Coordinates of N, CA and C in Angstrom, one line a residue:
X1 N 136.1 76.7 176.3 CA 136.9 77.9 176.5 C 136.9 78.8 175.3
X2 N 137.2 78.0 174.1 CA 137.1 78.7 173.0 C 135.4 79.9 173.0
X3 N 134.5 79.3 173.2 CA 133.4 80.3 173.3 C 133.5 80.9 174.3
X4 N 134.0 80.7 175.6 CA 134.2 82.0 176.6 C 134.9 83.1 175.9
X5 N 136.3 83.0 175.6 CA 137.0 83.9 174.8 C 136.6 84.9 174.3
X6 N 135.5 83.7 172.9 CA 135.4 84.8 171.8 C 134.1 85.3 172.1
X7 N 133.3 85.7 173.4 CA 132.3 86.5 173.9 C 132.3 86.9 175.3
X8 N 133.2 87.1 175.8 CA 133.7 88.1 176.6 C 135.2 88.4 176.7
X9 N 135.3 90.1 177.0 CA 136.1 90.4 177.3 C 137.2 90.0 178.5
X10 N 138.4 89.5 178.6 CA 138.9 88.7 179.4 C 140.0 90.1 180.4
X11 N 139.6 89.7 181.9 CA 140.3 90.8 182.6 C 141.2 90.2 183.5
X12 N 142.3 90.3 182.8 CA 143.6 90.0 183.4 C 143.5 89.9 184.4
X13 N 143.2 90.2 185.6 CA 142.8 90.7 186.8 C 142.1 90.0 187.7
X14 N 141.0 89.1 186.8 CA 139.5 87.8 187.8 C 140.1 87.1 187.3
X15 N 139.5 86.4 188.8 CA 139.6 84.6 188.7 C 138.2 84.5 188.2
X16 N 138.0 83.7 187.0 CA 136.5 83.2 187.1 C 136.5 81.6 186.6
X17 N 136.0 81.3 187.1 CA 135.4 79.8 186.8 C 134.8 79.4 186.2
X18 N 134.4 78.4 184.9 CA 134.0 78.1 184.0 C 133.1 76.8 184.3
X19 N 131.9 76.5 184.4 CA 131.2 74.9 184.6 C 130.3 74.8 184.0
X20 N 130.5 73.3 183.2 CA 130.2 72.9 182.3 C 129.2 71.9 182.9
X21 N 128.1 71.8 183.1 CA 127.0 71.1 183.8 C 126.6 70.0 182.8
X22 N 127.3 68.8 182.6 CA 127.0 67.9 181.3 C 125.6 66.5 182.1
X23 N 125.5 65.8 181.4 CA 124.4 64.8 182.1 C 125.1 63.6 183.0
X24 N 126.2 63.6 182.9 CA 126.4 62.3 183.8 C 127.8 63.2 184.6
X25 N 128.3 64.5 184.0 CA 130.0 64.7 185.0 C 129.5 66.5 184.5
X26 N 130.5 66.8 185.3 CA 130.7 68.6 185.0 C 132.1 68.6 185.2
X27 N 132.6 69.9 184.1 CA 133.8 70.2 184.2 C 133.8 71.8 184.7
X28 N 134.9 71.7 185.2 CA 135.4 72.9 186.1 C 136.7 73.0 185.7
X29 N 136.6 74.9 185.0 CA 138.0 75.4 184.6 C 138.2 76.8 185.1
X30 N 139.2 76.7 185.5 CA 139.4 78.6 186.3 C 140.6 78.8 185.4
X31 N 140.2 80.3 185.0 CA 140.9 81.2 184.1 C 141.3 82.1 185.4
X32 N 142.9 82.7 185.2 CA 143.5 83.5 186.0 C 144.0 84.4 184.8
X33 N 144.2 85.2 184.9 CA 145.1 86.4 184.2 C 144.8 85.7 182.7
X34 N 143.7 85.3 182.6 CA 143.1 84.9 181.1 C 144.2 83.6 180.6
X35 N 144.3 82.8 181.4 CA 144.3 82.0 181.0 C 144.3 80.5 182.0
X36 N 143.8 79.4 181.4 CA 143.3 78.4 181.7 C 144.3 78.0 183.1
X37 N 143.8 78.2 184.1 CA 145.3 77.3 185.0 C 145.1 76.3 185.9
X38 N 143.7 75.5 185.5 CA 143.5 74.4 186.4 C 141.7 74.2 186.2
X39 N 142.0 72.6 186.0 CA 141.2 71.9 185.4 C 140.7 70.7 185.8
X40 N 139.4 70.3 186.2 CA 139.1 68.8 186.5 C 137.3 68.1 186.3
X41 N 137.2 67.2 186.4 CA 136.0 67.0 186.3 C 135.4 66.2 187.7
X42 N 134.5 66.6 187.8 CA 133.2 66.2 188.9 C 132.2 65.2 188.4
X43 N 132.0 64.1 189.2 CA 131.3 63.0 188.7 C 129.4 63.7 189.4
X44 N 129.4 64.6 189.3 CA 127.9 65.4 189.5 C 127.9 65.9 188.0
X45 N 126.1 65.2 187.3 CA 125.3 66.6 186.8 C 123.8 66.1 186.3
X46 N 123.4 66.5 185.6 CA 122.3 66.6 185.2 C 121.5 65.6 185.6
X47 N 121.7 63.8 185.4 CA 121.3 63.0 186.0 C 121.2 62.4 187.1
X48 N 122.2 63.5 188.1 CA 121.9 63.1 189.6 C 120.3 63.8 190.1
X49 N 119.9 64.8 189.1 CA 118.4 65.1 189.1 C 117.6 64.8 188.9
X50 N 117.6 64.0 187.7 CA 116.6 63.4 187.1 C 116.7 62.0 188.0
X51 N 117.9 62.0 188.4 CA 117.8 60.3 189.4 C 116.8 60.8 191.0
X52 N 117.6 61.8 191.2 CA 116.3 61.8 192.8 C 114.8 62.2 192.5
X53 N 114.7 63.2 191.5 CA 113.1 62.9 190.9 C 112.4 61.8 190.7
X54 N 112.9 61.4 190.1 CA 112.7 59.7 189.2 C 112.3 58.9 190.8
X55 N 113.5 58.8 191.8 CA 113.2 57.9 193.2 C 112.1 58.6 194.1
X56 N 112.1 60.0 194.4 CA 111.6 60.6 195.2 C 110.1 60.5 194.6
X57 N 109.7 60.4 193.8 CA 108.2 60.4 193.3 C 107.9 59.6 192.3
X58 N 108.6 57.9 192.6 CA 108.1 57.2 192.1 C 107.8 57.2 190.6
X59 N 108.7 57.9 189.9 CA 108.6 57.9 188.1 C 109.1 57.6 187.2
X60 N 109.2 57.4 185.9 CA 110.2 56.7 185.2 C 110.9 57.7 184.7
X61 N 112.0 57.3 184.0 CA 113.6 58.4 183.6 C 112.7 60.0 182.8
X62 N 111.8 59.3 181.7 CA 111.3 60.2 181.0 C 110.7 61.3 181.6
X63 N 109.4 60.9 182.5 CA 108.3 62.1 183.4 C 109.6 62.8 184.1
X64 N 110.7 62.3 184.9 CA 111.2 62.7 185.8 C 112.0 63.6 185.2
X65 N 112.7 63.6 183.6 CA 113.3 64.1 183.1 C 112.4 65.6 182.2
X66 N 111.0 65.1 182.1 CA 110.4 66.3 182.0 C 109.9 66.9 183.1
X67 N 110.0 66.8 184.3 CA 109.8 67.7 185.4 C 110.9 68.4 185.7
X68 N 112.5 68.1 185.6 CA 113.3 68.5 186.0 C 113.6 69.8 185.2
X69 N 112.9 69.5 183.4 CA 113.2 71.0 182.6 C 112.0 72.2 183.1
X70 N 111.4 71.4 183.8 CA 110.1 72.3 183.9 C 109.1 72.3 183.6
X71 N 108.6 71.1 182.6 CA 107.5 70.7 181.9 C 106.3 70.2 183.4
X72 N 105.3 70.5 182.8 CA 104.4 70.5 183.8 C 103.9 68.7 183.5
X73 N 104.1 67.8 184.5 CA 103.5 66.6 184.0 C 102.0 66.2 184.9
X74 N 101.0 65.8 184.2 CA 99.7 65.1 184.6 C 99.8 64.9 186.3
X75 N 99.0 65.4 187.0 CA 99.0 64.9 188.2 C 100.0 65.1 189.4
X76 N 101.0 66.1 188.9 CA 102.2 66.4 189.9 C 102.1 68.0 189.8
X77 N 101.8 68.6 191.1 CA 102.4 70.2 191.1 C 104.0 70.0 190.9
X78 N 104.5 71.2 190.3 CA 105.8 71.6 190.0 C 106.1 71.7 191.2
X79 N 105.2 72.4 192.1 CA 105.9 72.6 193.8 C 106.4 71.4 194.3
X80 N 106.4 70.2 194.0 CA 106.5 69.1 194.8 C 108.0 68.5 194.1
X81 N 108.4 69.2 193.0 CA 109.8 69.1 192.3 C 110.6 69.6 193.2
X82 N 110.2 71.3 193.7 CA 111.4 72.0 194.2 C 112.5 71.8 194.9
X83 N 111.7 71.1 195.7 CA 112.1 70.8 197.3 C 113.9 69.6 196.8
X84 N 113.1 68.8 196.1 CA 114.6 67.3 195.6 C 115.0 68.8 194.8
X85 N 115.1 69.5 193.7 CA 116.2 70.3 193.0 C 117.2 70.9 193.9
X86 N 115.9 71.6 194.5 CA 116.9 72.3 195.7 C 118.0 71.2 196.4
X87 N 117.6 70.6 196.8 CA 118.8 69.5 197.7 C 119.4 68.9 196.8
X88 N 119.2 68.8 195.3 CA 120.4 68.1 194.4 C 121.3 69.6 194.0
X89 N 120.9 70.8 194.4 CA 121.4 72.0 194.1 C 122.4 72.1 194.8
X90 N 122.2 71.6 196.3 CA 123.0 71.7 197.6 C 124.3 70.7 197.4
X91 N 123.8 69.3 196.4 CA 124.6 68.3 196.7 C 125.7 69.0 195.5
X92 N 125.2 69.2 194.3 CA 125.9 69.6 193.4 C 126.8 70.9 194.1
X93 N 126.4 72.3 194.2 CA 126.9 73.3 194.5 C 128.4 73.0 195.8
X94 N 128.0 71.5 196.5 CA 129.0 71.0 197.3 C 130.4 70.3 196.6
X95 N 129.9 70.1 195.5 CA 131.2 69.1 194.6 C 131.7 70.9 194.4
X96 N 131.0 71.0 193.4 CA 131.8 72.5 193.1 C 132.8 73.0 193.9
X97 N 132.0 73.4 195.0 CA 132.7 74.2 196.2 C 134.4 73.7 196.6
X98 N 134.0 72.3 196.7 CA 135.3 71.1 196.9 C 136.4 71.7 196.2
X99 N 136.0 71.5 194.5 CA 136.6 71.8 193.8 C 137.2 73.2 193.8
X100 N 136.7 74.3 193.9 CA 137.4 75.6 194.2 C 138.2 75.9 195.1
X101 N 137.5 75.1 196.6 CA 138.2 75.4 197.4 C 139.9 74.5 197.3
X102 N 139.5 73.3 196.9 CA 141.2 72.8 196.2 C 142.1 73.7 195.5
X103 N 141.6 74.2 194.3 CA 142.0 74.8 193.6 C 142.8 76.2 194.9
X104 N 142.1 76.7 194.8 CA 142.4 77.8 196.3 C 143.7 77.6 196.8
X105 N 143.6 76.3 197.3 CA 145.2 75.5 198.0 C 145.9 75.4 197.6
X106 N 146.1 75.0 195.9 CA 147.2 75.0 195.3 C 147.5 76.0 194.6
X107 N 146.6 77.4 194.8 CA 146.8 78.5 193.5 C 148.0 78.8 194.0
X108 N 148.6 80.0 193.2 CA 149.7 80.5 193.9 C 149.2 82.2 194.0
X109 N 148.0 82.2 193.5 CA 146.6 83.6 194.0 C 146.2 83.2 195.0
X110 N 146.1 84.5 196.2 CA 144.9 84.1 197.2 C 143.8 84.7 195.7
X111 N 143.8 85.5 195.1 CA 142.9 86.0 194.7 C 141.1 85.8 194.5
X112 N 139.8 86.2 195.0 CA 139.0 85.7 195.3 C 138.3 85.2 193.9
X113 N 137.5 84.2 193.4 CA 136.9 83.7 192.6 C 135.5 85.3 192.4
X114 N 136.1 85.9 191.1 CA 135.2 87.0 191.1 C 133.8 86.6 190.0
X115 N 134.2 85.7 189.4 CA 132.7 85.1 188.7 C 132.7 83.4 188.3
X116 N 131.8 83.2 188.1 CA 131.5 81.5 187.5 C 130.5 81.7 186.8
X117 N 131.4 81.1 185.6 CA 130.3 81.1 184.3 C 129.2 79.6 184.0
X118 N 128.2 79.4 184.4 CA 127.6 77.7 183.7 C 127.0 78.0 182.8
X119 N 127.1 76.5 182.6 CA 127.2 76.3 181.2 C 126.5 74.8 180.5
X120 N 125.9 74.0 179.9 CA 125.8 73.0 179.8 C 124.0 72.7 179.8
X121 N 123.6 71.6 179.7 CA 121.9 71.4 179.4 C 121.4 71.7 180.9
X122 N 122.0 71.1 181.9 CA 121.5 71.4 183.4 C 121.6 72.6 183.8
X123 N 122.6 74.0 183.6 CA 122.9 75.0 183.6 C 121.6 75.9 183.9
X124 N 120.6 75.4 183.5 CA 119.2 76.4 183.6 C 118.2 75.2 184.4
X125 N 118.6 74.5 185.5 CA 117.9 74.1 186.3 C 117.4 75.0 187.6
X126 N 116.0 75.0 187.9 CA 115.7 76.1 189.0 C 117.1 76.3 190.0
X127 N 116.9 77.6 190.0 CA 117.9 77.8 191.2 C 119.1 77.6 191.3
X128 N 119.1 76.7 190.3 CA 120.9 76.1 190.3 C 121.6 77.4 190.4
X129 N 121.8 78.8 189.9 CA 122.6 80.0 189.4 C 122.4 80.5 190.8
X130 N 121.5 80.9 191.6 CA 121.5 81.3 192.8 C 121.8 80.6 193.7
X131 N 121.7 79.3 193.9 CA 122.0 78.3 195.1 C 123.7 78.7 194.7
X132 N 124.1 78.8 193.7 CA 125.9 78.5 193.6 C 126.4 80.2 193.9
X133 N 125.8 81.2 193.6 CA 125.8 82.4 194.2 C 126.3 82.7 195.2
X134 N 125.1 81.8 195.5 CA 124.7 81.9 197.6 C 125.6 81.6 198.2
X135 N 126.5 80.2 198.0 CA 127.5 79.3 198.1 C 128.7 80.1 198.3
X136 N 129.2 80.0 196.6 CA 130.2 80.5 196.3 C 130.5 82.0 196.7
X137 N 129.6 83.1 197.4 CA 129.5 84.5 197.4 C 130.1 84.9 196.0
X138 N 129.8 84.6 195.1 CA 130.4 85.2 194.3 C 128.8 85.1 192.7
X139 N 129.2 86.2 191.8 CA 128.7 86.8 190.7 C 128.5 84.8 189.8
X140 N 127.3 84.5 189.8 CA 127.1 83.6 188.8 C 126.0 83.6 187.5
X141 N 126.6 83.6 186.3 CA 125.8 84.1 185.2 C 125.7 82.7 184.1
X142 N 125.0 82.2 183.3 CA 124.8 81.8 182.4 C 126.0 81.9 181.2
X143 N 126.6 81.0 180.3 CA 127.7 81.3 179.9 C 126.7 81.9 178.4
X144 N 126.6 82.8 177.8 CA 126.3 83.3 176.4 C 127.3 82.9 175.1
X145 N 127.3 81.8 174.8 CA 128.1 81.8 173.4 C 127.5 83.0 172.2
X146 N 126.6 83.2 172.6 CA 126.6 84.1 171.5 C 126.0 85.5 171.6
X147 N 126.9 86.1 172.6 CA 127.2 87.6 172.8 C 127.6 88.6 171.4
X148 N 128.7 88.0 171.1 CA 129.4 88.9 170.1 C 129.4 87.6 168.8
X149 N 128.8 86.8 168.9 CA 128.8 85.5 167.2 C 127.2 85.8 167.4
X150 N 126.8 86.1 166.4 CA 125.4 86.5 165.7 C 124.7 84.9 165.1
X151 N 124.3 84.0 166.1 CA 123.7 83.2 164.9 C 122.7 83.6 163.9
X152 N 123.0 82.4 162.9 CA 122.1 82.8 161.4 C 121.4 81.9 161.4
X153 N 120.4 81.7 160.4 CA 120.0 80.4 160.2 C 118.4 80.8 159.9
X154 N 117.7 79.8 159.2 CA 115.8 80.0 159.3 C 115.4 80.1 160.4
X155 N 115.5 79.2 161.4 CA 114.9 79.2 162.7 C 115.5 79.6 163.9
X156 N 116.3 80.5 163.7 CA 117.3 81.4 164.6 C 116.3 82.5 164.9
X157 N 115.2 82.3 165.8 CA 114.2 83.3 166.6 C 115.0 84.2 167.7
X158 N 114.8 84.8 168.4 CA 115.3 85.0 169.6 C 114.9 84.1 170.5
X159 N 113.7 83.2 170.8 CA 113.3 82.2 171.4 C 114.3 81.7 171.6
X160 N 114.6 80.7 170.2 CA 114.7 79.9 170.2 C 116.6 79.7 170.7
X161 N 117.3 81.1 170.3 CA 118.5 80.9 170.5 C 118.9 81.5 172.6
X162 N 117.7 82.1 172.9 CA 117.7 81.9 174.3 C 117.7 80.3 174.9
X163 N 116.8 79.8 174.3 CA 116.7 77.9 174.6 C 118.0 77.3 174.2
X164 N 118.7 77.6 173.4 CA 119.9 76.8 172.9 C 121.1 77.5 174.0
X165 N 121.0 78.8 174.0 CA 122.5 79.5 175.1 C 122.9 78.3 175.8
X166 N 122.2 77.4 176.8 CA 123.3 76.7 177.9 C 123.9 75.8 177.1
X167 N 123.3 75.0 176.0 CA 123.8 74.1 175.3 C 124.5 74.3 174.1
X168 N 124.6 75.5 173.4 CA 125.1 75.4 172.6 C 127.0 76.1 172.6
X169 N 127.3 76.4 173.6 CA 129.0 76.3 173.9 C 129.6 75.6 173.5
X170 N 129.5 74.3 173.9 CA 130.8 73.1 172.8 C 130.4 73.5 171.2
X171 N 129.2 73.2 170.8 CA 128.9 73.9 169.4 C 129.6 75.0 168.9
X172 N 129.6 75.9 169.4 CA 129.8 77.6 169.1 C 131.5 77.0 169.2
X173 N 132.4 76.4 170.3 CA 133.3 76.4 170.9 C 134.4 75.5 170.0
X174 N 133.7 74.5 169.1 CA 134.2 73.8 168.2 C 134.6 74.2 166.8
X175 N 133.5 75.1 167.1 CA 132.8 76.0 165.3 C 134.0 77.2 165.4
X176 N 134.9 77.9 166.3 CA 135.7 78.7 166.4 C 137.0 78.5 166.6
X177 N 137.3 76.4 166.3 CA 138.5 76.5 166.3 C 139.3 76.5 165.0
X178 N 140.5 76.7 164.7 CA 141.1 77.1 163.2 C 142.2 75.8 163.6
X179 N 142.8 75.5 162.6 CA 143.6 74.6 162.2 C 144.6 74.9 162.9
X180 N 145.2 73.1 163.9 CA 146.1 73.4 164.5 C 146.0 73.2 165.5
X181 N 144.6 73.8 166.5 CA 144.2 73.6 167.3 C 144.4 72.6 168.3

C-alpha cells in the first residue's frame, strides 16, 4: 500500500483494487475514498502455474518454472504453454472475482471497481492483465512502484528496472515506511 500511495495519485472517488500475485497466496486490497477498507488473502498464485505446466508436460519444477516466465526451453514451442496459462488465468482470475464480488456484498458502495492494480513476480504472466480485464470489465494495469521514486544505483538500466516493477513493491513499500509505522 505504501508504494501504491507514494506513486499515484489517490481519487477519493474509485474503488480500486490492489493484487499482490505472491508464489504460493495473493493478496487483495480495495482502497475506497483512499483508503484501505477490506482485505484478504487467496490461496492462488504463481505456483498454481508452474504446477499445471510441470503436470501438463511432464517436467520438473525448474523447465516448468522457466516456461512459465517465458524462457524458451529445448524441445517445447511456447505455443504449447499458452493454452495451461490461459486456464490457470481463468482459475486464478475466478478466486479474484470471488473475492470482489464478496467484497461488493458487504461494501456499504455499490460503487463499481474502477481499476486493479497487480503486482507481485506472477503479475507479468501472459495474459494474466487482460484475462482479469476481460473478467473484471474493468481498467487493469501493472502496479509501478517507481512512478514518482527515481531508482538509483550502478545497474539501475531502464531494462533492468522495467524487469524488477512487478516485484519490487514490498521493496519500494518497506523502504517508504518512517518510524512508527
Amino acid at each position: 500500500q505504501n508504494a501504491f500511495e507514494a506513486n499515484n495519485a489517490i481519487d477519493p472517488h474509485q474503488v480500486v483494487a490492489r493484487v499482490a500475485v505472491g508464489a504460493a497466496d495473493s493478496t487483495i486490497s480495495v482502497l475506497h475514498r483512499g483508503t484501505s477498507v477490506y482485505w484478504r488473502d487467496i490461496n492462488v498464485g504463481g505456483n498454481v502455474y508452474t504446477d499445471a505446466i510441470q503436470k501438463e508436460l511432464n517436467l520438473s519444477a525448474e523447465q516448468a518454472e522457466q516456461l512459465k516466465r517465458g524462457e524458451e526451453l529445448e524441445g517445447i514451442p511456447y505455443e504449447r504453454v499458452l493454452p495451461i496459462l490461459s486456464a490457470v488465468n481463468d482459475d486464478v482470475g475466478n478466486e479474484i472475482q470471488k473475492t470482489l464480488d464478496f467484497f461488493k456484498q458487504i461494501s456499504p458502495t455499490d460503487e463499481p471497481l474502477d481499476k486493479l492494480c497487480l503486482t507481485g513476480g506472477t503479475a507479468q504472466v501472459v495474459h494474466l492483465k487482460e484475462a482479469l480485464a476481460e473478467r473484471l470489465n474493468t481498467t487493469v494495469e501493472l502496479l509501478n512502484p517507481f512512478r514518482m521514486i527515481e531508482p538509483t544505483g550502478r545497474e539501475a538500466t531502464p531494462d533492468l528496472v522495467n524487469e524488477m516493477m512487478p516485484t519490487a513493491s514490498v521493496a519500494v513499500g518497506l523502504a517508504l515506511r518512517k518510524a512508527g509505522d
